[in-house]
């Protein structure tokens, strides 16, 4: 799917800055600016390098100033807001088209000169290439000036003016790091080192974050482009002798290979496969692969990884990567709990999650179903038994099986499910007790253990006996006959009966504890109360605690995070649940295909070709949170590939 934005989409700075692009490098590094080529967040950068994958990310090149001089007249192609608004530059007015398919490309038209700027990020490297292609049919005298802005600070930090820089035309050094520059410039202009202290990040201001930034500049690269020509500029943390054309070809062939492996044929499927690849990254500290949760804010977490892995690796037939990721997590299994945060340096892993381990069992099963790899099942089976036994007998964080065969978890201020926000001593969405999706995963995990045990000849009698008990008590404890849905939690608190999206996983899991008629009621309730074209609401609108909009300072955002806010990622499980209860009938497939067509519209808004973390609860029209979220993309991708949409 090729995305194209024309003059009508880019008519002013407000419109041109509504959307951003994202290129990633498989290390956690990225390139991301607005479609105006401006910074609206401190997390934006032309080159955000992952110096130690994926945790340590350094904002090396934040932006470029680009001036074109035509027959002695100066035109600024750059776009940026400053605290002193009189310094604002509005080069977006010359922008006539932005396209993204394999890479991102910008086309400007000035005085009969057409300039196309292509940006590519090399996979597996901290290397960004920029190619300028100029069409100059009238043979005017044309020069292009490009001035890089540097930061050399960790993502989210603020450059201080006492930081020292050593800047030459081929190398920049600062803060103990080096950046190499390859260019076809015909001349280099040297100025005094200048700290530009008043960059204004209006999207950070919108979200209540610190909204001002600083960058350093010194050299300007000059290109004589009187004839129609192409010129290159490459920034890299390694000394490279490549050119931008080669980088573009490499990325094209790499993505085409992913499309072939995944059997993605439609434009939508290819777009989502490309999007999903952004989250498969190296983790240096464990010498393996992991799945990053989202850009630009998040790293890799156990829970997010297990939700994301089906779409990113299993549905796309990337079995080697799937095995690598799951085996990495097994190495850090502790008391039956998968890490929610990997170790970095001398820090131990964090294990504050009840769902990651149960989702791991589901991921192994889905991997086996798609790959038919029984040897992988044998390698993973001991970890599955450890998880089930640990939950059954009791483990950390008050995770244990109750006498009714159901899992209870959590106490105090420790949030263990995906609705895990805590603001100081406030739990906006307390779910201590027996959460519905956790117990659905638990029941399904028991069934998977039984199936695998029988498959490889291991004794499973004690688990088989537990399956029926768990199934009976799940229905008895969670079914809310008056509302024809499932309770969100069984705890004896008022919040038990809130209508939330978590119940959909009790239908979509590989082995559901629900009889058909209740499963149908759950799907109907979720559609009626929680469904939107861009995701499921986390709380029904009529609930007194429903919050219509996710915005404002950190406290306001945290208190609304799961109180009605729309999340795209549960929508994939809703589609699967709907298809299951309707036995994948032609009519059901047709309806889901239509709804996914509506959903695909969101790929044009926010981050081009990606799906955001969240949307407002009442009217989900504007993307919020992380502008690109792994489980949002991958939960939809798995359905698109399953139905060959």
XYZ file of C-alpha atoms in Angstrom:
645
model
C 0.000 0.000 0.000
C 1.514 3.266 -1.105
C 0.568 6.279 0.987
C 0.453 9.623 -0.784
C -0.217 13.048 0.703
C -0.726 15.965 -1.670
C -1.012 19.716 -1.361
C -4.532 19.426 0.018
C -3.210 17.280 2.895
C -0.276 19.610 3.530
C -1.972 22.963 3.062
C -0.479 24.594 6.172
C 1.867 23.804 9.053
C -0.953 22.554 11.267
C -2.053 19.989 8.689
C 1.481 19.055 7.614
C 2.472 18.361 11.220
C -0.562 16.192 12.034
C 1.162 13.066 10.740
C 4.650 11.627 11.159
C 6.755 8.977 9.470
C 8.712 6.178 11.141
C 11.691 4.233 9.797
C 13.326 1.636 12.067
C 16.584 -0.324 12.000
C 15.990 -3.585 13.899
C 18.009 -2.315 16.863
C 15.425 -0.050 18.465
C 16.776 2.981 16.635
C 14.602 5.032 14.337
C 14.100 8.037 12.113
C 10.901 9.981 12.704
C 9.806 13.505 11.854
C 6.524 15.088 10.813
C 5.469 15.148 7.175
C 6.620 18.768 7.213
C 10.088 17.462 8.204
C 9.791 19.282 11.527
C 10.147 18.317 15.185
C 6.958 18.430 17.239
C 8.227 16.120 20.000
C 11.485 15.840 21.882
C 11.472 12.175 20.776
C 11.581 13.087 17.088
C 14.914 12.740 15.301
C 16.322 12.237 11.849
C 18.658 9.677 13.474
C 17.807 8.220 16.864
C 20.662 5.728 17.134
C 20.437 2.602 19.312
C 23.932 2.571 20.769
C 23.092 -0.490 22.867
C 20.096 -2.284 21.418
C 17.370 -1.515 22.208
C 17.646 0.421 25.492
C 20.220 3.125 24.980
C 18.954 5.379 22.203
C 20.817 8.553 21.363
C 19.341 11.519 19.512
C 22.255 12.182 17.180
C 20.818 14.165 14.287
C 17.612 15.908 15.246
C 16.788 17.742 11.997
C 18.195 19.441 8.899
C 17.989 23.032 7.742
C 17.636 22.971 3.949
C 17.921 26.048 1.754
C 17.799 26.148 -2.024
C 19.322 29.098 -3.855
C 17.912 29.647 -7.347
C 19.566 32.309 -9.486
C 20.643 34.095 -6.297
C 17.247 33.911 -4.529
C 17.039 32.007 -1.218
C 14.171 29.646 -0.376
C 14.009 27.749 2.924
C 12.561 24.245 2.522
C 12.769 23.595 6.274
C 9.853 23.633 8.657
C 10.081 24.205 12.400
C 8.429 26.073 15.243
C 10.478 27.996 17.775
C 9.626 29.543 21.120
C 10.320 32.856 19.424
C 7.693 32.399 16.730
C 9.304 35.093 14.576
C 12.035 32.512 13.833
C 9.547 29.922 12.538
C 10.390 28.476 9.131
C 7.581 27.386 6.834
C 9.130 25.344 4.041
C 6.085 23.082 3.999
C 4.437 25.650 1.709
C 6.698 24.377 -1.090
C 5.869 20.735 -0.327
C 3.658 19.240 -3.037
C 3.767 15.523 -2.204
C 4.855 13.013 0.432
C 4.839 9.288 -0.329
C 5.680 6.236 1.737
C 5.899 2.632 0.644
C 9.341 1.144 1.237
C 10.926 4.433 2.266
C 9.663 7.998 2.770
C 9.955 10.618 0.009
C 9.187 14.365 -0.036
C 8.778 16.458 -3.196
C 9.101 20.260 -3.221
C 8.441 22.655 -6.102
C 10.162 26.056 -6.102
C 10.476 28.454 -9.056
C 10.252 25.646 -11.609
C 12.749 23.455 -9.710
C 11.508 20.112 -8.367
C 13.410 18.639 -5.417
C 12.692 15.117 -4.165
C 14.166 14.100 -0.836
C 14.288 10.390 0.059
C 15.167 9.089 3.524
C 16.189 5.505 4.282
C 17.394 3.798 7.471
C 19.758 0.849 7.082
C 18.596 -2.356 8.777
C 20.930 -3.577 11.519
C 22.887 -0.320 11.561
C 22.619 3.181 12.961
C 22.841 4.642 9.463
C 20.470 7.122 7.851
C 20.758 8.126 4.211
C 19.253 11.183 2.524
C 19.134 11.499 -1.245
C 18.150 14.741 -2.992
C 17.063 14.423 -6.629
C 16.702 17.682 -8.527
C 14.796 18.344 -11.757
C 15.990 21.598 -13.312
C 14.734 21.709 -16.921
C 15.455 25.441 -17.363
C 19.105 24.940 -16.339
C 18.935 27.630 -13.669
C 21.856 28.219 -11.336
C 20.902 26.194 -8.272
C 22.703 25.444 -5.012
C 21.413 23.377 -2.088
C 22.591 24.150 1.468
C 22.042 21.531 4.186
C 22.835 22.265 7.861
C 22.521 19.373 10.356
C 21.352 19.933 13.941
C 23.027 17.639 16.487
C 22.184 16.634 20.054
C 24.163 13.511 21.114
C 21.996 13.019 24.196
C 19.861 10.087 25.285
C 16.290 9.988 23.974
C 14.073 12.205 26.096
C 16.972 14.218 27.553
C 17.755 17.878 26.948
C 21.005 19.034 25.385
C 22.891 21.430 27.660
C 24.925 24.257 26.176
C 28.061 23.267 28.110
C 28.240 19.961 26.188
C 31.339 19.925 24.001
C 31.263 19.127 20.266
C 34.024 18.415 17.783
C 32.544 18.877 14.301
C 34.294 18.357 10.982
C 32.866 17.748 7.530
C 33.249 13.954 7.929
C 32.900 13.327 11.665
C 31.100 14.650 14.725
C 32.187 13.747 18.256
C 30.416 14.564 21.503
C 29.501 12.949 24.798
C 31.949 10.089 24.160
C 30.290 9.129 20.852
C 31.212 9.548 17.193
C 29.110 10.027 14.064
C 30.590 9.598 10.585
C 29.367 11.634 7.615
C 29.537 10.664 3.960
C 28.545 13.315 1.454
C 28.822 14.339 -2.177
C 28.901 18.019 -1.201
C 30.884 20.325 -3.468
C 31.745 22.677 -0.609
C 31.409 22.985 3.164
C 30.733 26.281 4.954
C 32.093 26.499 8.491
C 30.479 28.746 11.097
C 30.935 29.118 14.845
C 29.316 26.414 16.924
C 25.803 27.592 17.750
C 23.317 26.165 20.231
C 19.756 26.657 19.023
C 17.992 26.745 22.380
C 14.367 27.415 21.606
C 13.024 24.550 19.484
C 9.317 24.274 20.300
C 7.615 20.876 20.493
C 3.914 21.610 20.267
C 2.781 17.957 20.556
C 4.736 17.593 23.796
C 3.014 20.767 24.999
C -0.354 19.218 24.101
C 0.455 16.208 26.275
C 1.698 18.191 29.248
C 5.356 17.312 28.659
C 8.362 19.643 28.623
C 8.014 21.354 25.262
C 11.332 23.072 24.570
C 14.516 21.688 23.028
C 18.073 22.531 22.099
C 20.398 21.419 19.291
C 23.891 22.316 18.080
C 24.877 23.304 14.537
C 28.081 24.389 12.852
C 28.701 23.162 9.281
C 26.639 23.662 6.138
C 27.036 21.239 3.229
C 26.736 22.882 -0.179
C 25.721 21.094 -3.370
C 26.033 22.644 -6.813
C 22.973 21.300 -8.601
C 22.584 23.560 -11.596
C 22.110 20.461 -13.746
C 19.455 17.852 -12.926
C 21.303 15.550 -10.547
C 21.281 13.463 -7.375
C 23.255 14.185 -4.211
C 23.772 12.118 -1.050
C 24.204 12.744 2.659
C 24.749 9.814 5.043
C 25.078 9.837 8.838
C 26.287 6.667 10.550
C 27.825 5.486 13.809
C 30.200 3.372 11.696
C 32.595 4.428 8.988
C 30.799 3.408 5.803
C 31.537 3.726 2.095
C 28.026 2.945 0.851
C 25.701 5.265 -1.037
C 22.020 6.064 -0.560
C 20.908 4.280 -3.740
C 22.395 1.032 -2.396
C 20.717 1.561 0.978
C 17.344 2.040 -0.730
C 17.798 -1.087 -2.852
C 18.785 -3.136 0.201
C 15.667 -2.046 2.074
C 13.448 -2.758 -0.923
C 14.765 -6.316 -1.289
C 14.637 -6.942 2.462
C 10.970 -5.957 2.682
C 10.059 -7.866 -0.480
C 11.538 -10.983 1.122
C 9.374 -10.471 4.211
C 6.279 -10.141 2.018
C 7.081 -13.414 0.240
C 7.756 -15.297 3.485
C 4.508 -14.079 5.056
C 2.442 -14.718 1.907
C 1.247 -11.115 2.063
C -0.258 -10.225 -1.297
C -2.649 -7.325 -0.708
C -1.570 -3.752 -0.139
C -3.009 -3.818 3.382
C -1.240 -7.054 4.303
C 2.107 -5.780 2.992
C 1.699 -2.500 4.862
C 1.039 -4.300 8.133
C 3.890 -6.785 7.574
C 6.233 -3.843 7.026
C 4.810 -2.135 10.107
C 5.172 -5.292 12.236
C 8.833 -5.635 11.287
C 9.579 -2.399 13.136
C 9.083 -4.180 16.458
C 11.407 -7.159 15.904
C 14.696 -5.958 17.392
C 17.964 -7.180 18.838
C 18.472 -7.143 22.595
C 22.191 -6.880 23.242
C 22.009 -7.679 26.960
C 20.613 -11.188 26.335
C 22.189 -11.767 22.905
C 18.837 -12.524 21.319
C 15.752 -11.093 19.709
C 12.891 -9.352 21.419
C 9.820 -7.335 20.459
C 9.759 -3.649 21.261
C 6.378 -2.405 22.505
C 6.074 0.937 20.742
C 7.706 4.053 19.321
C 8.874 6.485 20.450
C 8.394 5.890 24.192
C 8.471 2.166 24.968
C 10.997 -0.656 25.153
C 10.422 -4.422 25.208
C 8.120 -5.852 27.878
C 7.120 -9.440 28.477
C 3.387 -8.909 28.282
C 3.520 -6.807 25.118
C 5.882 -9.285 23.497
C 3.516 -12.201 24.061
C 0.560 -10.259 22.671
C 2.602 -9.103 19.676
C 4.467 -12.261 18.704
C 1.646 -14.004 16.826
C 1.218 -11.184 14.335
C 4.880 -10.169 14.132
C 6.450 -13.616 13.785
C 4.053 -16.561 13.782
C 1.374 -15.371 11.362
C 4.145 -14.028 9.093
C 5.992 -17.398 9.062
C 9.062 -15.923 10.741
C 9.460 -19.058 12.853
C 13.179 -18.673 13.463
C 12.581 -15.268 15.023
C 9.605 -16.567 17.002
C 11.684 -19.403 18.462
C 14.543 -17.047 19.268
C 12.258 -14.661 21.159
C 10.439 -17.365 23.116
C 13.703 -19.124 24.004
C 15.132 -15.820 25.224
C 12.216 -15.441 27.628
C 12.548 -19.021 28.875
C 16.126 -18.269 29.964
C 14.754 -15.717 32.432
C 11.751 -17.688 33.714
C 11.704 -17.321 37.506
C 9.261 -19.051 39.834
C 6.994 -19.640 36.859
C 6.907 -15.931 35.872
C 8.239 -14.493 32.639
C 10.127 -11.196 32.933
C 8.155 -8.078 32.172
C 11.379 -6.092 31.832
C 14.742 -7.549 30.851
C 17.950 -6.964 32.816
C 20.192 -4.110 31.791
C 23.671 -3.742 33.258
C 23.643 -4.817 36.893
C 19.873 -4.452 37.216
C 17.820 -7.628 37.742
C 14.805 -8.418 35.527
C 11.380 -7.238 36.696
C 8.628 -9.854 36.984
C 5.559 -7.750 37.776
C 3.132 -9.442 35.386
C 0.593 -12.239 35.789
C -0.305 -12.597 32.117
C 3.047 -12.852 30.289
C 3.662 -16.458 31.361
C 0.181 -17.625 30.399
C 0.428 -15.774 27.099
C 3.778 -17.493 26.540
C 2.011 -20.870 26.673
C -0.493 -19.615 24.118
C 2.326 -18.329 21.885
C 4.067 -21.731 21.935
C 0.784 -23.375 20.947
C 0.162 -20.911 18.113
C 3.738 -21.403 16.922
C 3.213 -25.184 16.882
C -0.121 -24.903 15.048
C 1.459 -22.818 12.284
C 4.875 -24.512 12.057
C 4.052 -28.103 13.104
C 7.408 -28.098 14.926
C 7.084 -30.803 17.581
C 10.765 -30.528 18.535
C 10.209 -26.927 19.584
C 7.271 -28.066 21.741
C 9.555 -30.584 23.466
C 12.070 -27.841 24.263
C 9.415 -25.510 25.627
C 7.390 -28.132 27.514
C 9.384 -28.007 30.799
C 8.853 -24.241 30.969
C 5.109 -24.686 30.417
C 4.930 -27.241 33.235
C 6.899 -24.900 35.521
C 4.475 -22.067 34.820
C 1.364 -24.145 35.434
C 2.765 -25.734 38.603
C 3.971 -22.400 39.978
C 0.597 -20.757 39.422
C -1.165 -23.813 40.825
C 0.920 -23.953 43.999
C 1.407 -20.203 44.436
C 4.260 -17.920 43.445
C 5.373 -14.286 43.691
C 3.027 -11.266 43.689
C 0.252 -13.290 45.370
C -0.300 -15.288 42.175
C -1.929 -18.582 43.101
C -4.714 -20.972 42.290
C -7.704 -20.782 44.617
C -9.684 -23.822 45.768
C -12.115 -23.283 42.867
C -9.329 -23.824 40.327
C -9.192 -20.139 39.356
C -6.181 -17.847 39.557
C -6.047 -14.912 41.923
C -3.333 -12.257 41.749
C -2.256 -8.892 43.055
C -2.322 -6.988 46.326
C -1.488 -3.561 47.652
C -0.314 -1.146 44.966
C 1.081 -3.806 42.606
C -0.804 -3.917 39.300
C -0.200 -7.183 37.404
C -2.524 -7.142 34.387
C -2.213 -4.977 31.271
C -4.460 -2.407 32.958
C -1.507 -1.619 35.176
C -1.466 2.146 35.741
C -0.547 3.441 39.157
C -0.283 7.153 39.793
C 1.519 7.671 43.101
C -0.801 5.823 45.521
C -3.808 5.806 43.214
C -4.898 2.711 41.285
C -7.266 4.069 38.618
C -8.230 0.551 37.488
C -7.795 -1.838 40.441
C -8.099 -5.487 39.407
C -6.848 -7.456 42.400
C -8.608 -10.785 42.708
C -9.464 -13.017 39.762
C -9.259 -11.059 36.465
C -11.355 -12.520 33.670
C -8.723 -12.678 30.931
C -6.118 -14.167 33.277
C -8.424 -17.025 34.100
C -9.299 -17.501 30.434
C -5.571 -17.785 29.676
C -5.181 -20.130 32.658
C -7.898 -22.488 31.431
C -6.561 -22.400 27.881
C -3.028 -22.989 29.213
C -4.177 -26.089 31.075
C -5.742 -27.418 27.881
C -2.567 -26.690 25.929
C -0.447 -28.472 28.539
C -2.730 -31.505 28.324
C -2.570 -31.494 24.527
C 1.205 -31.144 24.424
C 1.686 -33.771 27.145
C -0.371 -36.303 25.214
C 1.470 -35.352 22.029
C 4.948 -36.043 23.423
C 4.044 -38.801 25.859
C 4.196 -36.974 29.186
C 1.798 -37.698 32.107
C -1.030 -35.138 32.337
C -3.690 -36.828 34.494
C -3.528 -34.239 37.315
C -3.995 -31.384 34.831
C -6.817 -33.132 33.008
C -8.765 -33.394 36.269
C -8.233 -29.675 36.924
C -9.478 -28.601 33.491
C -13.099 -29.552 34.100
C -13.172 -27.959 37.573
C -11.733 -24.724 36.200
C -14.208 -24.646 33.326
C -17.250 -25.117 35.565
C -16.148 -22.501 38.086
C -15.123 -20.021 35.398
C -18.674 -19.957 34.077
C -20.236 -19.975 37.552
C -18.073 -17.144 38.889
C -17.712 -14.852 35.859
C -21.012 -15.056 34.012
C -23.248 -12.051 34.682
C -26.661 -13.283 33.554
C -28.399 -9.939 34.071
C -26.013 -8.099 31.734
C -25.383 -11.093 29.465
C -21.637 -10.659 29.700
C -18.692 -11.599 31.911
C -17.558 -9.882 35.076
C -14.231 -8.136 34.684
C -12.909 -9.405 38.008
C -14.127 -11.699 40.746
C -13.108 -9.971 43.964
C -16.225 -8.911 45.838
C -15.686 -5.242 44.887
C -18.002 -2.911 42.996
C -15.667 -2.805 40.014
C -16.248 -6.524 39.351
C -19.325 -5.809 37.229
C -17.899 -3.038 35.077
C -18.271 -3.838 31.383
C -14.741 -3.970 30.016
C -13.038 -5.359 26.939
C -11.061 -7.996 28.879
C -13.915 -10.471 28.575
C -13.343 -10.852 24.828
C -10.244 -12.975 25.452
C -12.412 -15.594 27.148
C -13.880 -16.250 23.683
C -10.820 -15.758 21.471
C -8.351 -17.974 23.387
C -7.418 -21.248 21.640
C -9.460 -23.212 24.209
C -12.413 -21.276 25.608
C -14.106 -22.199 28.907
C -17.418 -20.744 27.688
C -20.401 -22.641 26.268
C -21.482 -21.405 22.858
C -24.500 -19.391 23.984
C -22.520 -17.398 26.555
C -19.688 -16.821 24.081
C -22.236 -15.364 21.658
C -23.626 -13.080 24.373
C -20.135 -11.838 25.224
C -19.372 -10.976 21.606
C -22.713 -9.163 21.280
C -22.164 -7.201 24.485
C -18.632 -6.173 23.495
C -19.844 -5.003 20.101
C -22.787 -3.056 21.542
C -20.966 -1.428 24.457
C -17.290 -1.236 23.502
C -16.713 -1.580 19.762
C -15.458 1.353 17.674
C -13.934 1.186 14.182
C -10.453 1.854 15.616
C -10.518 -0.390 18.680
C -12.405 -1.458 21.777
C -13.281 0.892 24.605
C -11.807 -0.167 27.917
C -14.999 0.757 29.760
C -18.626 1.161 28.718
C -19.763 4.729 28.039
C -22.616 4.574 30.566
C -20.244 3.708 33.434
C -19.875 6.536 35.942
C -16.061 6.249 35.715
C -15.943 6.543 31.903
C -13.551 9.231 30.617
C -14.271 10.529 27.126
C -10.864 11.992 26.226
C -7.254 11.039 26.871
C -5.332 14.303 27.226
C -3.686 16.742 29.609
C -0.891 16.316 32.130
C 0.499 12.966 33.300
C -1.943 12.562 36.182
C -4.971 13.295 34.020
C -3.731 10.939 31.309
C -2.934 8.137 33.749
C -6.316 8.369 35.438
C -8.048 7.977 32.065
C -5.706 5.407 30.484
C -8.028 2.400 30.932
C -11.231 4.206 31.836
C -12.859 4.174 28.432
C -9.855 5.010 26.264
C -10.000 3.080 22.981
C -7.230 0.530 22.397
C -6.790 -0.973 18.913
C -5.060 -4.179 20.036
C -8.092 -5.977 21.585
C -9.884 -5.514 18.269
C -7.925 -8.384 16.726
C -9.221 -10.725 19.406
C -12.721 -9.338 18.975
C -12.609 -10.202 15.263
C -11.364 -13.702 16.059
C -14.052 -14.155 18.713
C -16.762 -12.995 16.326
C -15.528 -15.387 13.645
C -15.407 -18.268 16.144
C -18.960 -17.874 17.432
C -20.168 -17.584 13.844
C -18.129 -20.623 12.741
C -16.195 -18.574 10.175
C -19.267 -18.397 7.960
C -19.094 -16.521 4.669
C -21.283 -13.786 6.148
C -19.032 -13.454 9.219
C -15.874 -13.261 7.106
C -17.516 -10.669 4.867
C -18.488 -8.492 7.846
C -15.039 -8.681 9.458
C -13.434 -7.845 6.110
C -15.661 -4.771 5.854
C -14.828 -3.694 9.412
C -11.099 -4.114 8.777
C -11.477 -1.976 5.659
C -12.873 0.777 7.926
C -10.047 0.206 10.386
C -7.418 0.528 7.643
C -8.285 4.219 7.312
C -6.384 4.894 10.534
C -3.127 3.930 8.799
C -3.144 7.374 7.136
C -3.500 9.276 10.415
C -0.854 9.746 13.063
C 2.163 7.693 12.021
C 1.975 6.806 8.325
C 1.478 3.066 7.805
C 1.436 2.338 11.544
C -1.266 2.001 14.205
C -1.210 4.071 17.372
C -1.378 2.902 20.960
C -4.712 4.512 21.886
C -7.549 6.825 20.861
C -10.058 8.918 22.790
C -12.879 6.934 24.381
C -15.899 8.773 23.039
C -14.812 9.850 19.566
C -11.681 7.927 18.508
C -10.540 10.175 15.679
C -7.104 11.344 16.873
C -4.301 8.935 17.752
C -2.767 9.305 21.200
C 0.088 7.834 23.225
C 2.782 6.026 21.247
C 2.224 6.879 17.598
C 3.293 3.347 16.603
C 2.389 0.385 18.837
C 3.418 -3.226 18.275
C 0.384 -5.059 19.550
C -1.956 -2.615 17.778
C -0.364 -3.520 14.442
C 0.160 -7.217 15.036
C -3.256 -8.090 16.459
C -4.852 -6.731 13.273
C -2.198 -8.270 11.021
C -2.908 -11.785 12.299
C -6.545 -11.490 11.178
C -5.644 -9.891 7.837
C -3.292 -12.790 7.041
C -5.679 -15.408 8.408
C -8.496 -14.197 6.144
C -6.178 -13.221 3.269
C -7.654 -9.719 3.204
